[in-house]
XYZ file of C-alpha atoms in Angstrom:
308
model
C 88.545 64.403 65.419
C 85.647 63.082 67.611
C 82.704 66.097 68.781
C 81.284 66.139 71.682
C 78.240 67.373 72.653
C 77.664 69.148 75.232
C 74.044 68.255 76.777
C 71.211 71.506 77.129
C 69.534 72.305 80.093
C 65.699 72.322 79.447
C 64.209 74.884 78.865
C 61.377 74.582 81.400
C 63.662 73.823 83.927
C 65.059 78.042 85.336
C 67.959 77.938 87.563
C 67.658 80.132 90.449
C 70.397 81.264 93.168
C 69.929 81.686 97.463
C 67.740 84.985 96.519
C 64.942 83.230 94.521
C 66.890 85.629 91.560
C 67.624 84.122 88.065
C 71.577 84.086 87.503
C 73.199 85.606 84.252
C 74.503 83.055 83.329
C 74.348 79.098 83.405
C 76.961 77.014 82.201
C 77.169 73.299 81.394
C 79.747 70.639 82.262
C 79.929 67.019 82.416
C 75.787 66.678 81.607
C 75.486 68.969 85.190
C 74.816 72.874 85.135
C 76.062 75.641 87.001
C 75.081 78.935 87.623
C 77.875 82.173 87.417
C 76.695 84.929 88.329
C 77.472 88.659 87.002
C 79.859 91.231 87.971
C 77.376 92.372 90.813
C 76.490 88.748 92.537
C 79.076 89.016 95.234
C 77.949 92.533 96.394
C 75.342 92.658 99.048
C 72.264 94.082 97.566
C 73.025 94.354 93.672
C 72.095 90.752 92.419
C 68.289 92.454 91.103
C 68.962 94.187 87.222
C 68.983 97.748 86.859
C 65.662 98.650 84.957
C 64.108 97.616 88.691
C 64.650 101.506 89.001
C 61.080 102.045 88.224
C 58.939 104.098 86.335
C 59.837 107.105 89.153
C 63.108 106.299 88.551
C 63.492 106.725 84.321
C 61.651 109.671 84.909
C 64.197 111.599 86.894
C 66.994 109.882 84.787
C 65.822 111.577 81.746
C 64.931 114.769 83.710
C 68.741 114.968 84.353
C 70.180 114.264 80.604
C 67.934 117.075 79.673
C 69.049 119.968 82.421
C 72.586 118.885 81.396
C 72.222 118.998 77.487
C 70.162 122.755 78.334
C 72.803 123.475 80.733
C 76.022 122.763 78.583
C 79.364 123.236 78.897
C 78.241 124.732 82.615
C 77.037 121.489 83.715
C 79.934 119.910 82.549
C 82.229 121.125 85.261
C 79.727 119.267 87.786
C 79.317 116.085 85.607
C 82.656 115.127 84.761
C 84.881 114.144 87.323
C 88.450 112.586 87.276
C 90.609 110.452 89.610
C 94.160 109.679 89.841
C 95.843 106.321 88.517
C 95.690 104.721 92.091
C 91.702 105.816 92.763
C 88.985 104.045 91.810
C 85.051 105.668 91.872
C 82.085 103.748 93.125
C 78.645 105.199 91.401
C 75.536 104.785 92.622
C 72.329 105.790 90.459
C 68.949 106.560 92.629
C 70.588 104.155 95.324
C 71.687 101.456 92.759
C 74.925 100.391 91.443
C 75.852 100.877 88.215
C 77.018 97.615 86.160
C 80.768 98.062 84.941
C 82.062 97.845 88.636
C 84.377 100.841 89.367
C 85.369 104.003 87.457
C 88.880 105.127 86.635
C 91.646 105.823 86.530
C 90.567 109.221 84.590
C 87.798 111.001 83.582
C 83.830 109.650 84.106
C 80.410 111.240 83.917
C 77.901 111.554 86.620
C 74.503 112.438 85.596
C 73.656 115.293 88.268
C 70.695 114.877 91.559
C 70.609 111.670 90.977
C 74.202 109.545 90.815
C 76.573 109.704 93.290
C 79.894 108.487 93.946
C 83.053 107.530 96.238
C 86.353 107.233 95.694
C 88.298 104.193 96.942
C 92.316 104.494 97.235
C 94.404 101.389 96.003
C 97.507 102.524 97.747
C 98.818 99.986 100.547
C 97.736 101.259 103.669
C 99.849 100.707 107.569
C 98.654 101.387 110.651
C 100.446 100.142 113.727
C 97.595 98.273 116.207
C 97.264 99.411 119.630
C 99.316 97.513 122.765
C 96.857 94.992 123.347
C 96.996 93.187 127.216
C 97.422 89.332 126.054
C 97.293 86.440 128.395
C 99.379 83.936 127.668
C 98.850 79.653 127.889
C 100.775 79.890 130.602
C 98.884 82.647 132.345
C 101.609 85.464 131.807
C 100.698 89.011 130.714
C 102.130 90.352 128.152
C 101.811 93.174 125.901
C 102.440 93.265 122.332
C 101.802 95.690 119.553
C 101.888 94.938 115.226
C 102.016 96.623 112.169
C 99.458 95.461 109.846
C 100.330 96.313 106.104
C 96.801 96.053 103.710
C 94.857 97.486 100.429
C 92.052 97.744 98.586
C 91.537 94.920 96.312
C 88.042 95.161 95.127
C 86.562 99.070 95.538
C 83.322 98.236 94.976
C 83.270 95.450 97.332
C 85.014 97.945 100.037
C 82.196 100.143 99.170
C 78.984 98.139 99.382
C 79.774 94.941 101.476
C 81.336 97.063 104.938
C 80.295 100.412 106.519
C 83.882 101.372 106.934
C 86.730 99.006 105.157
C 89.852 100.921 107.285
C 88.125 100.662 111.030
C 86.774 97.370 110.483
C 89.871 96.163 109.619
C 91.892 97.421 112.096
C 89.177 96.437 115.353
C 89.679 92.672 113.160
C 93.786 92.596 113.812
C 92.850 93.697 117.126
C 90.928 90.877 118.104
C 93.636 88.299 116.343
C 96.388 89.862 117.904
C 94.537 88.769 120.805
C 92.715 85.124 120.045
C 96.632 84.086 118.522
C 98.373 85.171 121.273
C 96.264 83.416 124.074
C 96.695 80.326 122.246
C 101.595 80.693 122.420
C 103.189 80.428 125.433
C 105.595 82.941 125.995
C 108.659 81.253 124.849
C 106.691 80.944 121.713
C 105.971 84.428 121.353
C 109.903 85.060 121.939
C 111.218 82.762 119.809
C 108.992 82.483 117.022
C 107.850 85.659 115.933
C 108.037 85.649 112.557
C 105.519 82.549 112.535
C 103.316 84.256 114.309
C 103.239 87.050 111.668
C 101.934 84.578 108.963
C 99.663 83.146 110.345
C 98.165 86.285 111.720
C 98.512 87.306 107.883
C 96.531 84.224 106.580
C 93.916 85.117 109.645
C 93.452 88.169 108.428
C 93.489 87.810 104.457
C 91.027 84.980 104.675
C 88.869 87.186 106.980
C 89.205 90.837 105.136
C 88.652 88.959 101.609
C 84.764 89.797 101.196
C 85.849 92.868 101.965
C 87.795 93.501 99.146
C 90.618 93.766 101.266
C 94.274 92.307 101.073
C 96.496 91.893 104.101
C 99.803 92.105 102.260
C 101.768 91.622 105.762
C 101.688 91.505 109.516
C 104.703 92.310 111.970
C 104.997 91.710 115.344
C 106.945 95.184 116.970
C 107.775 94.319 120.745
C 106.568 92.630 123.375
C 106.756 93.961 126.844
C 106.950 92.048 130.136
C 106.144 92.913 133.128
C 108.825 94.912 135.554
C 108.872 91.517 137.792
C 109.032 89.334 135.349
C 111.467 90.670 133.504
C 113.396 90.570 137.082
C 113.303 86.767 137.199
C 114.200 86.035 133.331
C 117.419 88.227 134.766
C 118.399 86.520 137.683
C 117.051 83.133 135.964
C 119.700 83.680 132.822
C 122.591 85.363 135.376
C 122.418 82.118 137.320
C 122.415 79.785 134.584
C 125.409 81.818 133.436
C 127.248 81.896 137.057
C 127.002 77.469 136.353
C 128.268 77.726 133.141
C 131.422 79.609 134.014
C 132.414 77.748 137.090
C 131.456 74.424 135.021
C 134.262 75.525 132.530
C 136.775 76.760 135.079
C 136.409 73.584 136.665
C 136.726 71.452 133.449
C 139.487 74.033 132.461
C 141.395 73.251 136.108
C 140.982 68.987 134.842
C 143.021 69.938 132.075
C 145.739 71.923 133.158
C 146.690 69.360 136.403
C 146.105 66.863 133.755
C 149.038 68.382 131.628
C 151.201 69.331 134.782
C 150.670 65.745 135.542
C 152.237 64.939 131.798
C 155.252 67.291 132.223
C 155.839 65.914 136.124
C 156.012 62.932 133.977
C 158.654 63.819 131.336
C 161.200 65.368 134.263
C 161.235 63.075 136.774
C 162.240 60.630 133.752
C 165.611 62.914 132.717
C 167.244 65.061 135.604
C 169.092 67.604 133.757
C 165.057 68.732 132.566
C 164.848 69.934 136.329
C 167.641 72.029 136.028
C 167.013 73.524 132.894
C 163.813 74.196 134.302
C 165.114 76.112 136.921
C 167.285 77.893 135.509
C 164.375 79.227 132.727
C 161.796 80.000 135.767
C 165.030 82.169 137.223
C 165.634 83.775 133.907
C 162.005 84.967 133.743
C 162.243 86.753 137.301
C 165.426 88.356 136.225
C 164.063 89.858 133.283
C 160.650 91.837 135.708
C 163.938 93.826 137.366
C 162.220 93.627 140.357
C 164.266 94.701 143.614
C 163.982 90.163 145.071
C 167.045 88.556 145.549
C 167.829 84.908 144.715
C 169.900 82.874 145.904
C 170.111 79.807 143.930
C 170.872 76.246 145.259
C 171.994 73.661 143.635
C 169.450 71.037 142.625
C 171.472 67.858 144.076
C 171.215 69.512 147.504
C 167.588 69.660 147.415
C 167.040 66.358 145.722
C 168.962 64.794 148.508
C 166.228 66.579 150.916
C 163.543 65.401 148.869
C 164.571 61.997 148.929
C 165.038 62.109 152.900
């Protein structure tokens, strides 16, 4: 077994991030170095260490703890909080995000006066996108509405990186719907709803990822066309159906004429076949019990008249 020696970074070199702050961890691979941020590095304004609250902050923290101790057990009614299985609590102390991420589910403890918390629901949320008037690529105005299903994937980011994640997701869904449908023809919107839904879902998911939101599903509900366009499309469909009906009728007449020609050729080869067909026709007419009186004539007489 060969021992691989990983080179260590120089002692006099400090790796700094884009905000001129030291990273929390340094790792090496293939002779190089990369920074691995801590759990708060992706949250805006959460890169400072917890000790940055200052002397006043520490004094207020100690005073808050003393108050809790001296007013126990009455202070427990204020300090102990509970979140449900589908909820998480994001805690701020003196305006700074606490390390460790969101708390819950279950019981957690907060210090009065200096800590505040916000509950975040992790369940899937669905909402209707209001009907959007969209001008398609072939210059047709349509009204389209949709349904979006999403959930909070990271409670800490959804609170720290965006003011209102739910409202922002709703507004983004409306603009994305308009932008996507503006690049499609009317025929594509009517026939390829599933493809449009998948493309919208991927676009929304990519845009809301920095907000801690996961878009799970997007469905196109209805596509409403103008009344005049509906009448024109109905007239076009009716004309196309009439044309196909005429073609089918013509094909039927052609096939029937061919069958009659073949039948006449068979009857012409056998004179007795014409007599049998004549008798069969008389039998069919007499079976209907009508008031028609038939006077049969000899086939030989008719054939002699036809020859003359």
